[in-house]
XYZ file of C-alpha atoms in Angstrom:
691
model
C -0.079 0.134 -0.247
C 1.360 3.260 -0.700
C 0.146 6.268 1.982
C 0.397 9.745 0.657
C 0.520 13.057 2.165
C -1.242 16.167 2.094
C 0.343 19.365 2.727
C 3.962 20.631 1.494
C 5.621 20.004 5.211
C 4.632 16.314 4.718
C 6.799 16.201 1.929
C 9.760 18.227 3.358
C 9.577 15.949 6.439
C 10.596 12.959 4.055
C 14.178 14.424 3.244
C 15.735 14.408 6.309
C 15.357 10.689 6.337
C 17.899 10.333 3.559
C 20.606 11.094 5.810
C 19.994 8.016 7.987
C 21.700 4.856 7.517
C 20.121 1.689 5.820
C 20.894 -1.995 5.428
C 24.473 -2.903 3.970
C 24.692 -4.569 0.482
C 25.227 -8.377 1.570
C 28.227 -10.030 0.254
C 27.876 -11.505 -3.163
C 27.948 -15.371 -3.788
C 29.806 -16.793 -6.643
C 29.188 -19.650 -8.932
C 31.657 -20.684 -11.732
C 30.229 -22.026 -15.197
C 32.406 -24.434 -16.692
C 32.746 -25.267 -20.418
C 31.487 -28.493 -21.711
C 34.094 -31.053 -21.855
C 32.379 -33.100 -24.653
C 29.263 -33.009 -26.431
C 25.809 -31.130 -25.331
C 23.541 -33.274 -22.807
C 20.093 -34.327 -24.005
C 17.497 -32.026 -22.296
C 15.189 -34.451 -21.053
C 15.276 -33.486 -17.410
C 17.144 -36.431 -16.358
C 20.582 -35.444 -15.038
C 22.386 -38.738 -16.328
C 24.562 -37.207 -18.990
C 28.427 -37.373 -18.091
C 28.769 -33.816 -18.012
C 26.613 -33.494 -14.832
C 28.348 -36.020 -12.731
C 31.325 -35.136 -10.583
C 32.228 -31.573 -9.043
C 30.991 -27.959 -10.143
C 27.827 -28.344 -8.147
C 26.747 -25.526 -5.543
C 24.180 -25.791 -2.843
C 24.087 -24.171 0.774
C 20.669 -22.311 -0.397
C 19.270 -19.912 2.484
C 15.681 -19.553 3.287
C 14.016 -16.216 2.082
C 10.681 -16.899 3.342
C 8.834 -17.478 5.399
C 11.649 -17.581 8.003
C 14.202 -15.298 6.344
C 17.874 -16.403 7.005
C 16.992 -19.848 8.260
C 18.297 -23.454 6.933
C 15.872 -24.586 4.127
C 13.916 -27.684 4.937
C 15.093 -29.259 1.951
C 18.395 -29.343 -0.035
C 18.879 -27.768 -3.235
C 22.062 -28.025 -5.683
C 22.531 -26.689 -9.165
C 25.304 -26.550 -11.770
C 26.044 -24.405 -15.056
C 27.732 -25.517 -18.026
C 28.089 -23.666 -21.609
C 29.271 -24.083 -25.060
C 29.692 -21.669 -27.860
C 25.924 -21.092 -28.208
C 24.127 -22.239 -25.044
C 24.101 -22.232 -21.253
C 23.087 -25.501 -19.667
C 21.650 -25.340 -16.322
C 20.757 -28.473 -14.069
C 18.873 -27.936 -10.676
C 18.408 -30.864 -8.401
C 15.688 -30.419 -5.738
C 16.185 -32.776 -2.989
C 13.077 -33.845 -0.870
C 12.929 -36.257 1.740
C 9.143 -36.848 1.112
C 9.074 -37.166 -2.557
C 5.410 -38.299 -2.464
C 4.415 -34.677 -1.186
C 5.903 -32.780 -4.280
C 3.341 -30.461 -5.925
C 3.313 -31.228 -9.728
C 0.280 -29.084 -10.978
C -0.470 -28.985 -14.537
C -1.174 -25.393 -15.560
C -0.838 -22.696 -18.548
C 2.534 -21.287 -19.400
C 3.736 -18.397 -17.319
C 1.389 -19.715 -14.450
C 3.257 -20.346 -10.987
C 1.793 -23.473 -9.661
C 2.912 -26.227 -7.395
C 6.813 -26.722 -6.493
C 9.068 -24.563 -8.738
C 12.797 -24.041 -9.657
C 14.026 -21.127 -11.486
C 17.374 -19.077 -12.730
C 17.388 -15.543 -13.617
C 20.489 -14.024 -15.749
C 21.634 -10.259 -15.507
C 23.525 -10.926 -18.820
C 23.775 -6.791 -19.083
C 25.474 -7.046 -15.562
C 23.778 -3.559 -15.330
C 21.975 -4.694 -11.974
C 18.678 -3.493 -13.349
C 17.893 -6.081 -16.182
C 17.185 -9.825 -16.065
C 15.971 -12.535 -18.076
C 14.330 -15.132 -15.881
C 13.566 -19.005 -16.865
C 11.356 -21.099 -14.267
C 10.137 -24.613 -14.478
C 7.488 -26.154 -12.241
C 7.756 -29.626 -11.139
C 5.201 -30.677 -13.726
C 7.416 -29.246 -16.327
C 5.347 -26.097 -16.867
C 7.613 -23.138 -18.327
C 7.548 -19.756 -16.816
C 9.700 -17.231 -18.415
C 9.525 -13.563 -17.619
C 11.659 -10.051 -17.453
C 12.057 -8.360 -14.195
C 11.657 -4.708 -14.913
C 12.274 -1.622 -12.950
C 15.443 -3.379 -11.287
C 12.893 -6.217 -10.053
C 10.085 -4.347 -8.421
C 7.677 -5.402 -11.470
C 7.600 -8.292 -13.810
C 7.016 -8.674 -17.496
C 5.168 -12.083 -18.103
C 4.457 -11.282 -21.714
C 8.246 -12.110 -22.812
C 8.418 -15.836 -24.089
C 11.677 -17.027 -24.912
C 12.904 -19.861 -27.126
C 14.588 -22.132 -24.754
C 14.334 -25.720 -23.448
C 13.200 -27.220 -20.368
C 12.385 -30.401 -18.935
C 11.805 -31.953 -15.379
C 12.006 -35.476 -14.086
C 11.690 -37.523 -10.649
C 14.358 -39.490 -9.012
C 14.026 -41.428 -5.897
C 14.453 -38.421 -3.161
C 14.426 -35.404 -5.750
C 13.108 -33.760 -8.580
C 15.246 -32.437 -11.315
C 15.139 -29.591 -13.924
C 17.322 -29.341 -16.894
C 17.816 -26.374 -19.260
C 19.404 -25.245 -22.286
C 19.267 -21.415 -22.807
C 20.597 -20.216 -26.194
C 22.718 -17.060 -25.997
C 20.471 -15.508 -28.403
C 18.045 -15.148 -26.167
C 20.245 -13.375 -23.790
C 21.615 -9.749 -24.293
C 25.244 -8.870 -23.677
C 28.271 -6.975 -25.001
C 31.437 -8.392 -26.643
C 34.115 -9.233 -24.110
C 36.753 -11.708 -23.335
C 35.500 -12.684 -20.018
C 31.983 -12.183 -18.530
C 30.631 -11.714 -14.968
C 26.788 -11.826 -14.808
C 24.389 -11.327 -12.275
C 22.956 -14.733 -11.104
C 19.775 -15.722 -9.151
C 18.764 -19.247 -8.593
C 15.836 -20.063 -6.496
C 13.299 -22.646 -5.474
C 9.608 -22.820 -4.147
C 8.384 -25.495 -1.877
C 4.627 -25.420 -1.912
C 3.763 -27.320 0.985
C 5.896 -25.192 3.141
C 5.012 -21.836 1.481
C 8.906 -21.579 1.402
C 11.192 -19.965 -0.947
C 14.974 -21.037 -0.898
C 17.646 -18.709 -2.569
C 21.466 -18.969 -3.917
C 21.905 -15.666 -2.882
C 19.417 -14.633 -0.454
C 17.385 -11.400 -1.375
C 15.803 -9.858 1.900
C 12.120 -9.844 1.694
C 12.149 -5.946 2.427
C 14.551 -5.258 -0.439
C 13.830 -2.376 -2.962
C 14.093 -4.531 -6.092
C 16.064 -7.531 -6.595
C 18.540 -7.414 -9.632
C 21.370 -5.678 -8.027
C 21.238 -7.955 -5.208
C 21.828 -11.021 -7.393
C 25.022 -13.219 -6.926
C 27.489 -13.611 -9.680
C 28.229 -16.064 -12.350
C 32.083 -16.241 -13.281
C 33.883 -18.465 -15.573
C 32.209 -17.790 -19.122
C 34.872 -17.202 -21.553
C 35.377 -17.346 -25.582
C 31.733 -16.677 -26.264
C 30.388 -14.235 -28.467
C 26.814 -12.710 -28.721
C 25.243 -14.515 -31.833
C 24.608 -12.430 -34.732
C 20.975 -12.934 -35.162
C 19.322 -12.711 -38.528
C 15.638 -13.912 -38.955
C 13.613 -13.503 -41.942
C 10.151 -15.348 -41.724
C 8.004 -14.673 -44.741
C 4.620 -16.279 -44.878
C 1.774 -16.505 -47.489
C -2.065 -16.863 -45.749
C -4.997 -18.203 -47.827
C -8.418 -17.893 -46.075
C -11.710 -19.408 -47.295
C -14.971 -19.025 -45.498
C -18.385 -20.278 -46.159
C -21.596 -18.879 -44.588
C -25.273 -18.785 -45.238
C -26.127 -16.732 -48.399
C -28.012 -13.583 -47.860
C -30.386 -12.660 -50.540
C -29.424 -9.458 -52.032
C -26.155 -8.979 -49.972
C -23.432 -8.900 -52.567
C -21.090 -9.275 -49.725
C -22.715 -12.617 -48.260
C -22.852 -14.939 -51.463
C -21.980 -17.894 -49.266
C -18.260 -18.105 -50.192
C -15.619 -15.663 -49.388
C -11.749 -15.849 -49.853
C -8.575 -14.122 -49.833
C -4.740 -14.520 -50.367
C -1.971 -12.292 -49.157
C 1.366 -12.349 -47.524
C 4.154 -10.471 -45.672
C 7.264 -10.624 -43.831
C 8.759 -10.616 -40.201
C 12.240 -10.467 -39.560
C 14.721 -9.754 -36.600
C 18.313 -8.434 -37.176
C 20.909 -8.340 -34.329
C 22.789 -4.919 -35.237
C 25.133 -5.759 -32.296
C 25.480 -7.688 -29.415
C 23.199 -5.084 -27.482
C 20.865 -3.915 -29.892
C 17.962 -5.728 -32.155
C 16.115 -4.367 -35.137
C 12.728 -5.873 -35.467
C 10.965 -5.566 -38.979
C 7.245 -6.340 -40.332
C 5.705 -5.944 -43.616
C 1.931 -6.866 -43.671
C 2.188 -8.756 -40.493
C -0.328 -11.391 -39.704
C -1.312 -11.853 -35.886
C -3.697 -14.566 -36.716
C -2.247 -16.760 -33.909
C -2.528 -14.143 -31.147
C -4.917 -15.085 -28.298
C -8.114 -13.123 -28.787
C -9.166 -10.490 -26.401
C -11.525 -11.471 -23.918
C -15.393 -10.205 -24.328
C -16.153 -7.106 -22.250
C -19.264 -5.177 -21.637
C -18.415 -1.482 -20.699
C -20.971 0.513 -19.233
C -18.640 3.461 -18.046
C -17.646 6.609 -19.871
C -13.981 5.552 -20.278
C -12.478 3.410 -23.044
C -11.861 -0.365 -22.238
C -7.769 -1.107 -21.981
C -6.827 -4.058 -23.722
C -3.307 -5.989 -23.096
C -0.925 -6.128 -25.925
C -0.252 -9.764 -27.163
C 1.340 -9.166 -30.932
C 4.628 -10.516 -30.774
C 6.198 -7.418 -32.779
C 5.107 -5.294 -30.299
C 6.318 -7.347 -27.206
C 9.695 -7.465 -27.882
C 11.830 -4.627 -25.884
C 8.446 -3.453 -24.570
C 9.931 -2.322 -21.242
C 12.314 0.035 -23.052
C 9.440 1.820 -24.531
C 7.268 2.399 -21.317
C 6.523 5.743 -19.820
C 3.416 6.058 -17.319
C 1.967 8.320 -15.130
C -0.505 6.384 -12.562
C -2.623 4.095 -14.949
C -2.030 6.329 -18.059
C 0.858 5.895 -20.670
C 2.347 7.805 -23.347
C 2.668 4.716 -25.734
C -0.210 2.198 -26.264
C 0.795 -0.173 -28.773
C -2.711 -1.282 -29.459
C -3.364 2.312 -31.049
C -1.384 0.733 -34.127
C -3.714 -1.598 -36.286
C -6.866 -0.839 -34.524
C -10.514 -0.827 -35.842
C -11.232 1.702 -38.313
C -12.112 4.945 -36.825
C -15.115 5.581 -39.121
C -18.409 3.975 -40.089
C -20.101 4.651 -43.508
C -23.416 6.571 -43.111
C -25.879 4.702 -45.421
C -29.502 4.467 -46.006
C -31.906 1.650 -45.476
C -31.299 -1.354 -47.568
C -27.655 -0.516 -48.160
C -25.027 -3.235 -47.699
C -21.273 -2.515 -46.185
C -18.100 -4.486 -46.037
C -16.246 -2.967 -43.442
C -12.303 -4.193 -42.733
C -11.923 -5.694 -39.402
C -8.928 -3.961 -38.511
C -6.184 -1.318 -40.059
C -3.295 -2.884 -42.055
C 0.165 -2.354 -40.904
C 1.939 -1.546 -44.175
C 5.465 -1.746 -42.483
C 7.005 -1.147 -39.133
C 10.376 -1.253 -37.482
C 11.686 -1.307 -34.076
C 15.251 -0.789 -32.638
C 15.750 -1.887 -28.998
C 18.923 -2.246 -26.864
C 21.143 -0.795 -24.219
C 24.651 0.015 -24.636
C 27.548 -0.748 -22.280
C 27.387 2.653 -20.641
C 23.706 2.275 -19.160
C 21.952 3.954 -22.105
C 18.673 2.401 -23.086
C 17.276 3.130 -26.505
C 13.877 2.224 -28.015
C 12.751 3.375 -31.337
C 9.595 2.488 -33.055
C 8.322 3.787 -36.642
C 4.902 2.288 -38.494
C 2.888 3.167 -40.984
C -0.588 2.042 -41.277
C -2.647 1.825 -44.486
C -5.606 3.997 -45.657
C -8.647 1.657 -45.105
C -11.907 1.726 -47.229
C -15.113 0.234 -46.858
C -17.251 -1.296 -49.856
C -20.786 0.094 -49.948
C -23.570 -1.101 -52.219
C -26.572 1.232 -52.311
C -29.627 1.576 -54.765
C -27.786 -0.792 -57.141
C -24.686 1.546 -57.090
C -21.392 0.338 -55.535
C -18.549 2.691 -54.180
C -15.776 2.773 -51.616
C -15.450 5.115 -48.636
C -12.509 5.694 -46.745
C -12.718 4.652 -42.916
C -9.319 5.328 -41.829
C -6.602 7.837 -43.315
C -2.843 6.970 -43.763
C -1.093 7.246 -40.649
C 2.282 7.408 -39.480
C 3.421 6.595 -35.743
C 6.720 7.312 -34.115
C 7.890 6.601 -30.703
C 11.385 7.128 -29.274
C 12.658 6.603 -25.758
C 16.032 7.191 -23.951
C 17.095 6.319 -20.539
C 20.557 6.621 -19.048
C 21.709 5.074 -15.684
C 24.284 6.024 -13.388
C 25.888 4.212 -10.206
C 24.458 0.839 -11.142
C 20.919 2.084 -11.427
C 20.877 4.591 -8.378
C 20.516 7.337 -10.883
C 18.093 7.260 -13.798
C 17.439 10.313 -16.156
C 15.204 9.415 -19.433
C 12.862 11.056 -22.016
C 10.386 10.038 -24.593
C 8.659 11.635 -27.710
C 5.765 10.443 -29.791
C 4.228 11.557 -32.755
C 1.211 10.691 -34.988
C 0.478 12.370 -38.462
C -2.336 11.636 -40.637
C -2.860 12.569 -44.195
C -6.547 13.769 -44.586
C -7.439 12.800 -48.009
C -11.406 12.277 -47.215
C -13.111 15.455 -45.741
C -15.481 13.066 -43.612
C -12.353 11.687 -41.820
C -11.427 15.007 -40.561
C -13.245 14.323 -37.223
C -9.622 12.646 -36.401
C -6.787 14.789 -35.463
C -4.077 15.675 -38.161
C -1.166 15.435 -35.972
C -0.651 14.589 -32.254
C 2.575 14.996 -30.370
C 3.600 14.063 -26.671
C 6.669 13.331 -24.820
C 8.293 13.545 -21.250
C 10.938 13.657 -19.075
C 11.646 11.144 -15.984
C 14.164 11.301 -13.383
C 14.550 8.787 -10.341
C 17.247 8.965 -7.707
C 17.994 6.500 -4.650
C 19.945 6.880 -1.782
C 21.598 4.264 0.785
C 20.950 1.030 -1.046
C 17.662 2.210 -2.519
C 16.261 2.448 0.988
C 15.146 6.114 -0.078
C 13.963 7.397 -3.519
C 12.693 10.293 -5.131
C 10.822 10.095 -8.433
C 9.903 13.105 -10.963
C 8.084 12.979 -14.302
C 6.936 15.797 -16.406
C 5.005 15.182 -19.617
C 3.372 17.281 -22.426
C 0.867 16.934 -25.451
C -0.040 19.101 -28.402
C -2.938 18.192 -30.713
C -3.638 19.713 -34.121
C -6.647 19.053 -36.474
C -9.737 20.745 -38.078
C -12.197 22.437 -35.928
C -14.486 19.270 -36.008
C -11.582 17.265 -34.498
C -11.065 19.559 -31.865
C -14.517 19.867 -30.851
C -14.858 16.139 -30.760
C -11.838 16.048 -28.339
C -13.161 18.774 -26.255
C -16.320 17.184 -25.618
C -14.656 13.422 -24.873
C -15.269 11.730 -21.755
C -11.656 12.432 -20.710
C -12.436 16.226 -20.957
C -15.825 17.298 -20.871
C -15.079 20.760 -21.691
C -18.945 21.314 -22.138
C -19.765 20.899 -18.173
C -22.056 23.991 -17.591
C -20.804 24.306 -14.226
C -16.978 24.295 -14.638
C -15.944 27.947 -14.757
C -12.277 26.903 -15.692
C -13.325 25.108 -18.687
C -14.500 26.777 -22.021
C -15.713 24.900 -24.988
C -14.220 26.578 -28.359
C -16.020 25.373 -31.610
C -13.361 26.962 -33.527
C -10.164 25.541 -32.012
C -7.600 23.980 -34.006
C -5.108 23.149 -31.378
C -4.835 21.582 -27.773
C -2.031 21.353 -25.442
C -1.760 20.068 -21.977
C 0.979 18.807 -19.448
C 1.145 16.663 -16.442
C 3.463 15.310 -14.096
C 4.464 13.654 -10.578
C 6.490 14.472 -7.810
C 7.159 11.467 -5.404
C 9.614 10.559 -2.603
C 9.771 8.277 0.270
C 11.143 5.193 1.955
C 10.564 1.981 -0.269
C 12.084 -0.813 1.902
C 15.052 -2.008 3.856
C 13.013 -1.432 6.966
C 9.685 -2.424 8.670
C 8.517 1.119 8.376
C 7.915 2.685 4.762
C 6.412 5.738 3.611
C 5.910 8.106 0.645
C 4.483 11.136 -0.390
C 3.314 11.975 -3.924
C 1.700 14.664 -6.055
C 0.442 14.200 -9.307
C -1.512 16.289 -11.777
C -3.154 16.046 -15.397
C -4.118 19.557 -16.652
C -7.472 19.678 -18.692
C -5.784 19.947 -22.148
C -3.605 17.006 -21.652
C -4.474 14.702 -24.491
C -2.505 11.236 -25.157
C -5.024 9.003 -27.073
C -3.848 9.112 -30.562
C -0.887 6.807 -29.527
C -1.055 6.559 -25.699
C -3.850 5.826 -23.083
C -5.304 8.598 -21.047
C -8.272 7.793 -18.842
C -9.136 11.289 -17.542
C -7.491 14.764 -17.472
C -8.370 17.759 -15.339
C -7.084 16.166 -12.068
C -4.697 16.980 -9.181
C -3.961 13.990 -6.709
C -1.988 14.389 -3.605
C -1.484 11.161 -1.252
C 0.474 10.259 1.851
C 1.110 6.590 2.919
C 2.863 4.795 5.745
C 3.100 1.290 6.433
C 4.681 -1.247 9.153
C 5.542 -4.486 7.458
C 6.690 -7.473 9.696
C 8.047 -10.498 7.598
C 9.811 -12.264 10.258
C 7.409 -15.034 11.722
C 6.072 -14.747 15.197
C 4.357 -17.134 17.653
C 1.075 -17.325 15.680
C 1.894 -15.497 12.477
C 4.043 -15.768 9.377
C 3.996 -11.959 8.493
C 1.625 -9.091 8.729
C 1.217 -5.483 7.463
C -0.602 -2.418 8.761
C -0.731 0.478 6.695
C -2.712 3.883 6.341
C -3.341 6.356 3.540
C -4.732 9.598 3.178
C -5.463 11.844 -0.059
C -7.310 14.154 -1.816
C -8.282 15.007 -5.390
C -9.264 18.138 -7.110
C -9.982 19.533 -10.508
C -7.944 22.396 -11.881
C -11.207 24.636 -11.171
C -10.339 24.070 -7.314
C -13.403 21.639 -7.329
C -12.688 19.100 -4.552
C -13.518 15.930 -6.295
C -12.695 13.419 -3.084
C -10.772 13.239 0.137
C -10.116 10.019 1.794
C -8.304 8.021 4.786
C -8.039 4.356 4.811
C -6.430 1.704 7.163
C -5.439 -1.608 5.854
C -4.403 -4.564 8.072
C -3.137 -7.934 6.813
C -2.004 -11.461 8.380
C -0.881 -14.564 7.487
C -1.177 -17.286 10.471
C 0.998 -20.084 11.041
C -1.409 -22.440 9.642
C -1.356 -20.602 6.321
C -4.783 -19.319 6.653
C -4.605 -15.319 5.640
C -6.930 -12.428 6.980
C -7.301 -9.173 5.134
C -9.254 -6.062 6.355
C -9.742 -2.578 4.934
C -11.441 0.186 6.314
C -12.098 3.548 4.134
C -13.747 6.927 4.920
C -14.405 8.744 2.020
C -15.710 12.361 1.721
C -16.154 15.363 -0.784
C -17.298 12.902 -3.672
C -17.886 14.732 -6.697
C -18.110 13.136 -9.991
C -17.529 14.997 -12.906
C -18.022 12.184 -15.673
C -21.240 10.419 -14.310
C -23.612 12.925 -16.097
C -21.493 12.367 -19.626
C -20.788 16.082 -19.854
C -23.683 17.330 -17.756
C -22.906 19.179 -14.425
C -20.692 17.586 -11.789
C -22.603 14.873 -9.396
C -22.485 15.241 -5.815
C -22.412 11.663 -4.088
C -22.874 11.207 -0.274
C -19.791 10.596 1.939
C -19.356 7.132 2.743
C -17.638 4.484 5.170
C -16.512 1.183 3.648
C -15.356 -1.893 5.386
C -14.053 -5.174 3.535
C -12.829 -8.132 5.083
C -11.623 -11.313 3.702
C -10.727 -14.770 5.147
C -9.008 -17.467 3.033
C -7.933 -21.004 4.232
C -4.627 -22.728 3.576
C -3.922 -22.586 -0.022
C -1.744 -25.531 -0.003
C -4.735 -27.819 0.570
C -6.603 -29.528 -2.159
C -9.744 -27.876 -0.978
C -9.453 -24.288 -0.324
C -12.228 -21.755 1.237
C -12.780 -18.173 1.093
C -15.268 -15.724 2.231
C -15.632 -12.125 2.041
C -17.699 -9.209 3.442
C -18.199 -5.842 2.096
C -20.151 -2.897 3.725
C -21.007 0.460 2.932
C -22.729 3.030 4.608
C -23.192 6.772 4.629
C -22.724 8.741 7.817
C -26.207 9.813 8.103
C -27.483 6.124 7.826
C -29.431 7.080 4.714
C -27.742 4.688 2.151
C -26.015 1.591 2.839
C -25.197 -1.728 1.117
C -24.153 -5.184 2.131
C -22.308 -7.751 0.192
C -21.255 -11.305 1.356
C -19.331 -13.894 -0.775
C -18.461 -17.413 0.231
C -16.262 -19.596 -2.209
C -14.322 -22.873 -2.370
C -11.995 -24.373 -4.836
C -10.928 -28.100 -5.044
C -8.062 -29.703 -6.901
C -9.402 -32.904 -8.137
C -6.482 -33.759 -9.650
C -2.906 -32.464 -10.788
C -4.901 -31.401 -14.004
C -8.406 -30.634 -12.862
C -9.986 -28.041 -10.479
C -13.303 -27.342 -9.610
C -14.287 -23.968 -8.087
C -17.786 -22.409 -6.902
C -18.206 -18.861 -5.778
C -21.769 -18.185 -4.994
């Protein structure tokens, strides 16, 4: 939880704390990789190849949770070998009760059951990692730690081999990780960051080769070290994948509809490519890409005034996505789903007309350069061109084509420089969208849109204390009808009759805005954590041509404080108590919300968990509820929420939750209760009921 403060003096109180001492950086453990003496092992999970015999194994793991620093309940050992192209890893997870090893079948990237994993900081920049995990059932979980390990990107799917097997008193995992899936500079000899870990499900226990404290801020800078890598070179990656796609569809014929004759077909092709320009930089290319194998978006019923946000799943946009990230709260400067979206315009037709609309906007070509220099400079550049799209219309026996999306160019550039092993970070970002408006009826779209920002982050005392500053801007140009639509959109509502600071201008041809955040606090390395934050979005801020903005015209201030205990006690494993206070205003000094909350959670020795939340909200003024009408006053309210969950290790797990909301005068109230249960019928089947 974050607890964010209200007045300027609260912010100033944070800075003297930077002078206090924090925890020391632990001594780094080392593992030495050895070159394969002969041929590579067969990756089948069985560690019976000659290369895995003999010396070179490392053990002596340390328990990270629940009892930090204690001896592990079971022994874990690993060994790392390599040749010119691959890294080979073997992990033997000993278990005195092999019948209790949890082997659960699940989807890729789903942590389930017993797990082992390895994460490599091949840049050795103490911020970037590539993690490869295997569950005891052989399910792959690969991810990239972002922000130094504070968050994780599970959308990264590398190409690697991993298998597991069972022994008499252990389960084993065997890896082959191609160097082509990692990024590292050209050197004679390497030192990489190394993290090897194990999760024992029945004990809810994590053991680590290099123990990372539970209250640490980030993880990658605390990794151990991998030595011994010599005589390897980053592979020169050149991959070209042309494709041809033929479609044939049959359907029921619709009388009179020339576009529903019962049969429909098409043939088209394209090219995807990846070129390793150097050891640190990749150039991704695509011409008329096909994303037919990408998982479909879930169905959503959206009754709000705001746009639905969809996760990116297309492979081209996933590569190096963390290098193009710039966010302010839930809003981001680059939302890749804007490229190749559904056409923006629907033709106006009379009764009896038939229309064939393109399902999406074709990407004519796109290129993306991503990478990081030896000096810690991250670079991400994306350029794309989407095609002008036209709908086919037959009306009154006449057929015509009408534009539904103009030719559009998108540009995104991001730079970020690190100093002092990620203790100081300075970056910037710039985006641009330009449309060629050949069709008059499409001039409701912005002709040009630009946005950008600068960000700065400074850590002190082994990342115990931090200060984060962001500032961004936007500038949009277009015809008056485009700007009128923009001003009246749900994220702006300049037409509100009671907003004296907003003015709707039907002749306006441009709109500019700004936003930012100032945040500082103590993030970890202590039981006590706190931070203060001030964020703002000016009324004219507009990011939605290539970014994602939910609503503008806001100023938010918060202060939070938490007390976190992660050392087990007599009857608990860990607990947390936190409190938060905040306010929100519009730029017209309308107070939109004020709140204070108290949160507590505890995990007991029997692995049951209890959570409780109490919130007091006041001055509730909703400027979006009436869709451009006056602001709507809501009653103040108290909210109470409790949640109790039984031992998640068991085959049968129960959960009960209770929600209660009440206005201070007692005139309005709501009560919701929920009881649920889930049962694991086998390692491959689970049944859940949630009335």
